[in-house]
Amino acid sequence: MSEGRTAAAGAAIIVLGPMSMSLYTPAMPLLVQAFGTTPSVMKLTLSVYFAGFAISQLICGPLSDAFGRRPAAVGFFALYVVGSIVAAMAGTIDWLIFGRALQGIGVAAGPAIARAIVRDQFTGQTSSRILGLIGSMQAVGPALAPSVGAVILGIAGWQPIFYVMVLWGFMVLALLIFGIPETNPNANPAQARPLQILKNYATLLRDPGFMRVSLLIGFGVGAIYTLASILPFVMIERVKLTPTEFGLGMVCQTGSFIVGSLVSAKLMRYMDADRLIPFGTAIGVSGTLLLAVLTLFHDVTFLTVMGPTAVLAFGMALVVPGCTTSALSGFPAMAGSAAALMGCLQIGGGFVGSAVASLFVDPALALGTVIPAMGVIAALSYALLRPRARTGPKAAIDPADLEIAADPAGLVGGPGEEFESYRRPPA
């Protein structure tokens, strides 16, 4: 596929997960009353979604390496459609939670497979540009979705929000079946063996270069995901915005991320994407610390919350392209597994943040402590984990060249041997 077509298809696939995560959040206070439950129980609809989203990526990625990108994606997105129907027709909070869990499991195919499709076809700065756009959609989704959800809620109520997800799921299935060719030239059923899957993930987890950028994304973008579980209760119940006003107010976060993505794309014409990572990290962490100061020591207002949130979003927009390219470039034979683990850590960060935030009685206190803590952890992960030194001239190492040294089908050596092969100096 062309660069433009790949970017458009990847964005369409990946944005469904983040959008589904927070599309219904403006209705959460209303759903508490509709189902006769408590805010803590209602937050479980987000927690189970995060859990399913994070964990099932670890299965989806290897399956796409083993049997191809399209078959794995079609199966998982079909499950997402079933979950959306269950949620839309839920008569009790238990059924809503169950439907949300199915949604999370099914939609995990988005980030795992979209990133792998890019890695199958492109490397270097081209890969960075496409992954930057796709990563931007994954982070913009949680910010844009409440605005869309608030409009639907104001016009038709909460159930049509989930029917929109059903329709969107069918559209993605149609795109996968009729619009995206298979891109994995090294599909190998051996990659689906449990022992091989564990070996692949062990290789990734042992690599500090992979983990430093994955944890930075996990806790940095994960902080944006965590905001989706906190902001509805802060802005609607504390600041006294209407659901529609809350949804429209989230444009501040969305717009900031879009601006950051445009700035990032412009700067990548003159420098490598990985050089933007320290700057973006510093900006993002500054936003979280500013949020702590203004939330804990100042009256909670729209500006004191959304201003720092916009700074965080801008910083993360600078970070996403370089981190994603850096994480995937060293593993051509298991790009699906690498993308899946990175996505798991990213969504897992949101899950951990949301779970910790749910323990706070005061959502404003959670906002001023959990989000800054995630920002600090993200920065420390990047600063303290250093990539392993590589021998040979750095300029001679290109991701495209790794396929020459690697065993693309995974038939000769384990992933650890493949990973070490590109560190050896040329003979």
Short mmCIF file of C-alpha atoms in Angstrom, two decimals:
data_model
loop_
_atom_site.label_atom_id
_atom_site.label_comp_id
_atom_site.label_asym_id
_atom_site.label_seq_id
_atom_site.Cartn_x
_atom_site.Cartn_y
_atom_site.Cartn_z
CA MET A 1 0.00 0.00 0.00
CA SER A 2 1.07 3.61 -0.49
CA GLU A 3 2.21 5.75 2.41
CA GLY A 4 -1.01 7.79 2.41
CA ARG A 5 -3.27 4.75 2.16
CA THR A 6 -1.41 2.96 4.93
CA ALA A 7 -1.67 6.00 7.20
CA ALA A 8 -5.40 6.40 6.55
CA ALA A 9 -6.14 2.70 7.06
CA GLY A 10 -4.01 2.48 10.19
CA ALA A 11 -5.63 5.57 11.69
CA ALA A 12 -9.13 4.23 10.98
CA ILE A 13 -8.29 0.94 12.67
CA ILE A 14 -6.46 2.28 15.69
CA VAL A 15 -8.76 5.17 16.62
CA LEU A 16 -11.71 2.88 17.36
CA GLY A 17 -10.18 1.68 20.63
CA PRO A 18 -9.49 5.08 22.22
CA MET A 19 -12.78 6.49 20.93
CA SER A 20 -14.74 3.58 22.39
CA MET A 21 -12.94 4.02 25.67
CA SER A 22 -14.34 7.48 26.38
CA LEU A 23 -17.21 8.03 23.94
CA TYR A 24 -19.71 7.29 26.71
CA THR A 25 -17.92 9.12 29.55
CA PRO A 26 -20.22 12.21 29.43
CA ALA A 27 -23.06 9.81 30.24
CA MET A 28 -21.33 8.16 33.22
CA PRO A 29 -23.01 10.30 35.93
CA LEU A 30 -26.36 9.65 34.20
CA LEU A 31 -25.65 5.92 33.97
CA VAL A 32 -24.98 5.81 37.71
CA GLN A 33 -28.57 6.92 38.24
CA ALA A 34 -30.02 4.81 35.40
CA PHE A 35 -28.58 1.56 36.75
CA GLY A 36 -28.97 2.47 40.43
CA THR A 37 -25.29 1.98 41.17
CA THR A 38 -22.33 3.99 42.51
CA PRO A 39 -19.58 5.94 40.73
CA SER A 40 -17.00 3.37 41.87
CA VAL A 41 -18.93 0.51 40.26
CA MET A 42 -19.53 2.57 37.12
CA LYS A 43 -15.78 3.13 36.81
CA LEU A 44 -15.43 -0.64 36.48
CA THR A 45 -16.85 -0.25 32.97
CA LEU A 46 -13.63 1.58 32.16
CA SER A 47 -11.37 -0.70 34.20
CA VAL A 48 -12.51 -3.92 32.51
CA TYR A 49 -12.20 -2.23 29.13
CA PHE A 50 -8.61 -1.25 29.93
CA ALA A 51 -7.82 -4.75 31.18
CA GLY A 52 -9.26 -6.49 28.12
CA PHE A 53 -7.64 -3.97 25.79
CA ALA A 54 -4.21 -4.39 27.36
CA ILE A 55 -4.05 -8.13 27.91
CA SER A 56 -5.59 -9.34 24.65
CA GLN A 57 -3.03 -7.37 22.63
CA LEU A 58 -0.49 -9.88 23.90
CA ILE A 59 -2.49 -12.59 22.12
CA CYS A 60 -3.49 -10.64 19.03
CA GLY A 61 0.04 -9.56 18.12
CA PRO A 62 1.56 -13.07 17.97
CA LEU A 63 -1.50 -14.38 16.12
CA SER A 64 -0.98 -11.73 13.45
CA ASP A 65 2.69 -12.77 13.19
CA ALA A 66 1.63 -16.40 12.82
CA PHE A 67 -1.42 -16.27 10.54
CA GLY A 68 -1.39 -12.81 8.97
CA ARG A 69 -2.61 -9.35 9.93
CA ARG A 70 -6.06 -9.52 8.33
CA PRO A 71 -7.37 -12.82 9.77
CA ALA A 72 -6.38 -11.82 13.30
CA ALA A 73 -7.89 -8.35 12.96
CA VAL A 74 -11.19 -9.60 11.52
CA GLY A 75 -11.68 -12.10 14.34
CA PHE A 76 -10.97 -9.61 17.11
CA PHE A 77 -13.07 -6.79 15.65
CA ALA A 78 -16.01 -9.19 15.22
CA LEU A 79 -15.81 -9.77 18.98
CA TYR A 80 -15.80 -5.99 19.48
CA VAL A 81 -19.07 -5.70 17.54
CA VAL A 82 -20.66 -8.38 19.75
CA GLY A 83 -19.53 -6.53 22.87
CA SER A 84 -20.94 -3.25 21.57
CA ILE A 85 -24.33 -4.88 20.98
CA VAL A 86 -24.32 -6.36 24.49
CA ALA A 87 -23.49 -2.95 26.01
CA ALA A 88 -26.18 -1.17 23.99
CA MET A 89 -28.85 -3.65 25.11
CA ALA A 90 -27.66 -3.95 28.73
CA GLY A 91 -30.46 -3.95 31.28
CA THR A 92 -28.21 -4.16 34.33
CA ILE A 93 -24.81 -2.82 35.28
CA ASP A 94 -23.41 -6.38 35.17
CA TRP A 95 -24.32 -6.75 31.49
CA LEU A 96 -22.85 -3.33 30.73
CA ILE A 97 -19.58 -4.33 32.41
CA PHE A 98 -19.56 -7.62 30.47
CA GLY A 99 -20.16 -5.85 27.17
CA ARG A 100 -17.38 -3.39 27.88
CA ALA A 101 -14.98 -6.25 28.64
CA LEU A 102 -15.77 -7.85 25.27
CA GLN A 103 -15.25 -4.50 23.58
CA GLY A 104 -11.84 -4.11 25.16
CA ILE A 105 -10.73 -7.61 24.17
CA GLY A 106 -11.90 -7.18 20.58
CA VAL A 107 -10.60 -3.70 19.90
CA ALA A 108 -7.09 -4.66 21.00
CA ALA A 109 -6.43 -5.64 17.39
CA GLY A 110 -6.29 -1.95 16.48
CA PRO A 111 -2.94 -0.77 17.89
CA ALA A 112 -1.23 -4.15 17.66
CA ILE A 113 -2.01 -4.71 13.99
CA ALA A 114 -2.00 -1.12 12.71
CA ARG A 115 1.57 -0.60 13.90
CA ALA A 116 2.67 -3.97 12.55
CA ILE A 117 1.16 -3.16 9.12
CA VAL A 118 3.31 -0.03 8.99
CA ARG A 119 6.43 -1.93 10.08
CA ASP A 120 5.76 -4.58 7.41
CA GLN A 121 6.05 -1.98 4.66
CA PHE A 122 8.12 1.01 5.81
CA THR A 123 11.23 1.88 7.82
CA GLY A 124 13.14 4.98 8.90
CA GLN A 125 11.62 8.45 8.72
CA THR A 126 8.74 7.24 6.53
CA SER A 127 7.77 4.80 9.25
CA SER A 128 8.09 7.58 11.84
CA ARG A 129 5.75 9.86 9.92
CA ILE A 130 3.07 7.20 9.54
CA LEU A 131 3.40 5.92 13.10
CA GLY A 132 3.29 9.50 14.33
CA LEU A 133 -0.07 10.03 12.65
CA ILE A 134 -1.41 6.70 13.88
CA GLY A 135 -0.13 7.29 17.40
CA SER A 136 -1.69 10.74 17.35
CA MET A 137 -5.08 9.24 16.56
CA GLN A 138 -4.67 6.82 19.47
CA ALA A 139 -4.07 9.70 21.86
CA VAL A 140 -6.55 12.14 20.28
CA GLY A 141 -9.34 9.57 20.54
CA PRO A 142 -9.89 9.80 24.31
CA ALA A 143 -9.98 13.60 24.07
CA LEU A 144 -12.22 13.87 21.00
CA ALA A 145 -14.65 11.11 21.97
CA PRO A 146 -16.34 12.93 24.89
CA SER A 147 -17.25 15.80 22.56
CA VAL A 148 -18.92 13.40 20.13
CA GLY A 149 -20.51 11.40 22.95
CA ALA A 150 -21.93 14.54 24.56
CA VAL A 151 -23.65 15.51 21.30
CA ILE A 152 -25.15 12.04 20.90
CA LEU A 153 -26.24 12.01 24.55
CA GLY A 154 -27.93 15.40 24.21
CA ILE A 155 -29.83 14.34 21.09
CA ALA A 156 -30.74 10.70 21.66
CA GLY A 157 -29.68 9.42 25.12
CA TRP A 158 -27.01 6.96 26.23
CA GLN A 159 -27.93 3.78 24.31
CA PRO A 160 -27.35 5.27 20.83
CA ILE A 161 -23.76 5.96 21.90
CA PHE A 162 -23.15 2.21 21.91
CA TYR A 163 -25.09 1.69 18.67
CA VAL A 164 -22.67 4.16 17.06
CA MET A 165 -19.88 1.85 18.24
CA VAL A 166 -21.68 -1.10 16.61
CA LEU A 167 -21.88 0.78 13.30
CA TRP A 168 -18.25 1.83 13.52
CA GLY A 169 -17.19 -1.74 14.22
CA PHE A 170 -18.95 -2.99 11.08
CA MET A 171 -17.26 -0.23 9.05
CA VAL A 172 -13.83 -1.31 10.30
CA LEU A 173 -14.62 -4.94 9.46
CA ALA A 174 -15.57 -3.89 5.92
CA LEU A 175 -12.31 -1.95 5.61
CA LEU A 176 -10.29 -4.95 6.76
CA ILE A 177 -12.03 -7.39 4.43
CA PHE A 178 -12.25 -5.27 1.29
CA GLY A 179 -9.73 -2.43 1.64
CA ILE A 180 -6.52 -3.73 3.24
CA PRO A 181 -4.32 -6.41 1.65
CA GLU A 182 -2.27 -8.82 3.71
CA THR A 183 1.08 -7.18 4.53
CA ASN A 184 2.87 -9.84 6.56
CA PRO A 185 5.25 -11.67 4.20
CA ASN A 186 6.69 -13.80 7.00
CA ALA A 187 3.54 -15.31 8.47
CA ASN A 188 4.65 -18.43 10.31
CA PRO A 189 2.28 -20.59 12.40
CA ALA A 190 5.21 -21.49 14.64
CA GLN A 191 4.98 -17.96 16.06
CA ALA A 192 1.66 -18.95 17.67
CA ARG A 193 3.25 -21.66 19.81
CA PRO A 194 2.98 -20.67 23.49
CA LEU A 195 6.69 -21.24 24.13
CA GLN A 196 7.67 -19.10 21.15
CA ILE A 197 5.30 -16.32 22.28
CA LEU A 198 6.87 -16.36 25.73
CA LYS A 199 10.37 -16.27 24.22
CA ASN A 200 9.44 -13.28 22.06
CA TYR A 201 8.04 -11.33 24.99
CA ALA A 202 10.99 -12.27 27.20
CA THR A 203 13.33 -10.86 24.56
CA LEU A 204 11.40 -7.60 24.46
CA LEU A 205 11.12 -7.27 28.23
CA ARG A 206 14.86 -7.82 28.65
CA ASP A 207 15.76 -5.10 26.19
CA PRO A 208 16.19 -1.74 27.98
CA GLY A 209 15.99 0.20 24.72
CA PHE A 210 12.53 -1.20 24.02
CA MET A 211 11.35 -0.83 27.61
CA ARG A 212 12.47 2.77 28.11
CA VAL A 213 10.34 4.11 25.24
CA SER A 214 7.47 1.70 25.91
CA LEU A 215 7.23 2.72 29.58
CA LEU A 216 7.48 6.38 28.60
CA ILE A 217 4.51 5.92 26.28
CA GLY A 218 2.78 3.63 28.78
CA PHE A 219 2.71 6.13 31.61
CA GLY A 220 2.74 9.29 29.48
CA VAL A 221 -0.08 8.54 27.07
CA GLY A 222 -1.54 6.30 29.79
CA ALA A 223 -2.00 9.47 31.85
CA ILE A 224 -4.21 10.84 29.07
CA TYR A 225 -6.24 7.64 29.21
CA THR A 226 -6.52 7.91 32.99
CA LEU A 227 -7.93 11.40 32.59
CA ALA A 228 -10.90 9.84 30.80
CA SER A 229 -11.98 8.16 34.05
CA ILE A 230 -11.45 11.23 36.26
CA LEU A 231 -12.44 14.30 34.26
CA PRO A 232 -16.18 13.53 33.88
CA PHE A 233 -16.66 13.54 37.65
CA VAL A 234 -14.42 16.58 38.21
CA MET A 235 -15.79 18.73 35.41
CA ILE A 236 -19.47 17.77 35.64
CA GLU A 237 -19.94 17.33 39.39
CA ARG A 238 -17.26 19.71 40.73
CA VAL A 239 -16.99 22.45 38.10
CA LYS A 240 -20.72 22.06 37.29
CA LEU A 241 -20.42 21.77 33.52
CA THR A 242 -23.24 20.11 31.62
CA PRO A 243 -22.35 16.90 29.74
CA THR A 244 -22.41 18.86 26.48
CA GLU A 245 -20.17 21.59 27.88
CA PHE A 246 -17.79 18.96 29.19
CA GLY A 247 -17.59 17.26 25.81
CA LEU A 248 -16.93 20.53 24.02
CA GLY A 249 -14.37 21.53 26.65
CA MET A 250 -12.32 18.44 25.85
CA VAL A 251 -11.49 20.10 22.53
CA CYS A 252 -8.73 21.89 24.47
CA GLN A 253 -6.94 18.59 24.97
CA THR A 254 -7.69 17.37 21.46
CA GLY A 255 -6.59 20.59 19.82
CA SER A 256 -3.37 20.69 21.78
CA PHE A 257 -2.46 17.17 20.72
CA ILE A 258 -3.25 17.95 17.08
CA VAL A 259 -1.07 21.06 17.21
CA GLY A 260 1.71 19.02 18.80
CA SER A 261 1.40 16.41 16.06
CA LEU A 262 1.65 19.09 13.36
CA VAL A 263 4.70 20.61 15.05
CA SER A 264 6.25 17.15 15.35
CA ALA A 265 5.67 16.41 11.66
CA LYS A 266 7.25 19.73 10.71
CA LEU A 267 10.30 19.19 12.90
CA MET A 268 10.84 15.65 11.60
CA ARG A 269 11.74 17.17 8.24
CA TYR A 270 14.90 18.53 9.85
CA MET A 271 15.74 16.02 12.59
CA ASP A 272 15.21 12.41 13.60
CA ALA A 273 12.04 11.68 15.52
CA ASP A 274 13.95 10.29 18.51
CA ARG A 275 15.57 13.69 19.12
CA LEU A 276 12.13 15.09 19.95
CA ILE A 277 11.59 12.60 22.78
CA PRO A 278 13.47 14.48 25.55
CA PHE A 279 11.80 17.78 24.67
CA GLY A 280 8.33 16.26 24.54
CA THR A 281 8.92 14.44 27.81
CA ALA A 282 9.98 17.63 29.57
CA ILE A 283 6.90 19.49 28.30
CA GLY A 284 4.53 16.67 29.23
CA VAL A 285 5.91 16.25 32.74
CA SER A 286 5.74 20.01 33.25
CA GLY A 287 2.04 19.83 32.45
CA THR A 288 1.42 17.10 35.02
CA LEU A 289 3.34 18.98 37.73
CA LEU A 290 1.44 22.17 36.93
CA LEU A 291 -1.77 20.18 37.25
CA ALA A 292 -0.70 19.05 40.72
CA VAL A 293 0.02 22.59 41.90
CA LEU A 294 -3.14 24.16 40.50
CA THR A 295 -5.44 21.32 41.57
CA LEU A 296 -4.12 20.83 45.09
CA PHE A 297 -3.44 24.46 46.00
CA HIS A 298 -6.02 26.36 43.96
CA ASP A 299 -9.74 26.28 43.35
CA VAL A 300 -10.67 23.67 40.75
CA THR A 301 -11.83 25.49 37.62
CA PHE A 302 -12.00 24.75 33.92
CA LEU A 303 -8.75 26.60 33.24
CA THR A 304 -6.78 25.11 36.15
CA VAL A 305 -7.62 21.62 34.90
CA MET A 306 -7.70 21.90 31.12
CA GLY A 307 -4.70 24.25 30.83
CA PRO A 308 -2.16 21.76 32.26
CA THR A 309 -3.96 18.91 30.48
CA ALA A 310 -3.37 20.68 27.17
CA VAL A 311 0.34 21.03 27.99
CA LEU A 312 0.54 17.30 28.74
CA ALA A 313 -1.17 16.46 25.44
CA PHE A 314 1.18 18.70 23.45
CA GLY A 315 4.25 17.09 25.00
CA MET A 316 3.04 13.56 24.35
CA ALA A 317 2.36 14.42 20.70
CA LEU A 318 6.07 15.16 20.30
CA VAL A 319 7.02 11.89 21.99
CA VAL A 320 4.81 9.34 20.21
CA PRO A 321 6.49 9.09 16.75
CA GLY A 322 10.04 8.60 17.99
CA CYS A 323 9.07 6.17 20.74
CA THR A 324 6.99 4.00 18.43
CA THR A 325 9.62 3.81 15.71
CA SER A 326 12.38 3.14 18.24
CA ALA A 327 10.42 0.33 19.87
CA LEU A 328 9.57 -1.51 16.65
CA SER A 329 12.61 -0.98 14.42
CA GLY A 330 14.78 -3.64 16.04
CA PHE A 331 12.33 -6.54 15.73
CA PRO A 332 11.29 -7.09 12.09
CA ALA A 333 10.45 -10.78 12.53
CA MET A 334 8.13 -10.15 15.47
CA ALA A 335 6.78 -6.68 14.76
CA GLY A 336 3.31 -7.82 15.80
CA SER A 337 4.54 -8.99 19.19
CA ALA A 338 6.57 -5.81 19.73
CA ALA A 339 3.60 -3.61 18.80
CA ALA A 340 1.33 -5.71 21.02
CA LEU A 341 3.57 -5.45 24.08
CA MET A 342 4.02 -1.72 23.57
CA GLY A 343 0.26 -1.32 23.25
CA CYS A 344 -0.30 -3.48 26.32
CA LEU A 345 2.01 -1.28 28.39
CA GLN A 346 0.32 1.84 27.04
CA ILE A 347 -3.22 0.71 27.81
CA GLY A 348 -1.96 -0.97 30.98
CA GLY A 349 -0.70 2.40 32.16
CA GLY A 350 -4.19 3.78 31.73
CA PHE A 351 -5.65 0.79 33.56
CA VAL A 352 -3.30 1.15 36.52
CA GLY A 353 -3.88 4.89 36.69
CA SER A 354 -7.66 4.50 36.54
CA ALA A 355 -7.63 1.74 39.15
CA VAL A 356 -5.58 3.85 41.56
CA ALA A 357 -7.74 6.92 40.88
CA SER A 358 -10.88 4.95 41.72
CA LEU A 359 -9.56 4.50 45.27
CA PHE A 360 -9.84 8.25 45.91
CA VAL A 361 -13.10 9.58 47.32
CA ASP A 362 -12.34 13.05 45.94
CA PRO A 363 -11.76 12.89 42.14
CA ALA A 364 -9.99 16.27 42.22
CA LEU A 365 -7.44 14.84 44.65
CA ALA A 366 -6.93 11.88 42.32
CA LEU A 367 -6.41 14.30 39.45
CA GLY A 368 -3.74 16.21 41.34
CA THR A 369 -1.80 13.16 42.51
CA VAL A 370 -2.22 10.21 40.12
CA ILE A 371 -1.60 12.10 36.86
CA PRO A 372 1.57 13.87 38.12
CA ALA A 373 2.87 10.58 39.53
CA MET A 374 2.42 8.93 36.14
CA GLY A 375 4.27 11.78 34.46
CA VAL A 376 7.23 11.46 36.83
CA ILE A 377 7.37 7.67 36.40
CA ALA A 378 7.33 8.08 32.61
CA ALA A 379 10.25 10.52 32.71
CA LEU A 380 12.28 8.39 35.13
CA SER A 381 11.77 5.29 32.99
CA TYR A 382 13.20 7.06 29.97
CA ALA A 383 16.06 8.64 31.91
CA LEU A 384 17.20 5.60 33.90
CA LEU A 385 16.85 2.80 31.35
CA ARG A 386 19.65 3.11 28.83
CA PRO A 387 19.82 1.23 25.50
CA ARG A 388 22.45 -1.44 25.20
CA ALA A 389 25.57 -0.22 23.45
CA ARG A 390 25.83 -1.34 19.85
CA THR A 391 29.14 -2.01 18.20
CA GLY A 392 29.96 -0.66 14.79
CA PRO A 393 29.15 2.74 13.34
CA LYS A 394 25.68 3.89 14.28
CA ALA A 395 25.04 5.46 10.89
CA ALA A 396 25.49 2.09 9.19
CA ILE A 397 22.65 0.52 11.13
CA ASP A 398 19.27 0.95 9.48
CA PRO A 399 16.08 -0.88 10.42
CA ALA A 400 15.73 -2.13 6.85
CA ASP A 401 19.14 -3.80 7.07
CA LEU A 402 18.11 -5.82 10.09
CA GLU A 403 16.10 -8.20 7.92
CA ILE A 404 19.34 -9.34 6.26
CA ALA A 405 20.81 -10.53 9.55
CA ALA A 406 17.54 -11.71 11.04
CA ASP A 407 15.72 -14.97 10.60
CA PRO A 408 12.45 -13.46 9.31
CA ALA A 409 10.39 -16.61 9.67
CA GLY A 410 11.70 -17.40 13.13
CA LEU A 411 12.73 -20.92 12.04
CA VAL A 412 16.45 -21.00 12.86
CA GLY A 413 17.04 -19.24 16.13
CA GLY A 414 14.95 -17.85 18.92
CA PRO A 415 14.21 -14.16 19.09
CA GLY A 416 17.13 -13.62 21.40
CA GLU A 417 19.55 -14.84 18.71
CA GLU A 418 17.89 -12.63 16.12
CA PHE A 419 18.13 -9.64 18.40
CA GLU A 420 21.81 -10.16 19.08
CA SER A 421 22.62 -10.64 15.38
CA TYR A 422 22.25 -7.00 14.45
CA ARG A 423 24.49 -5.87 17.30
CA ARG A 424 27.49 -7.72 15.95
CA PRO A 425 30.00 -5.58 14.06
CA PRO A 426 30.22 -6.20 10.33
CA ALA A 427 32.89 -8.68 9.35
#
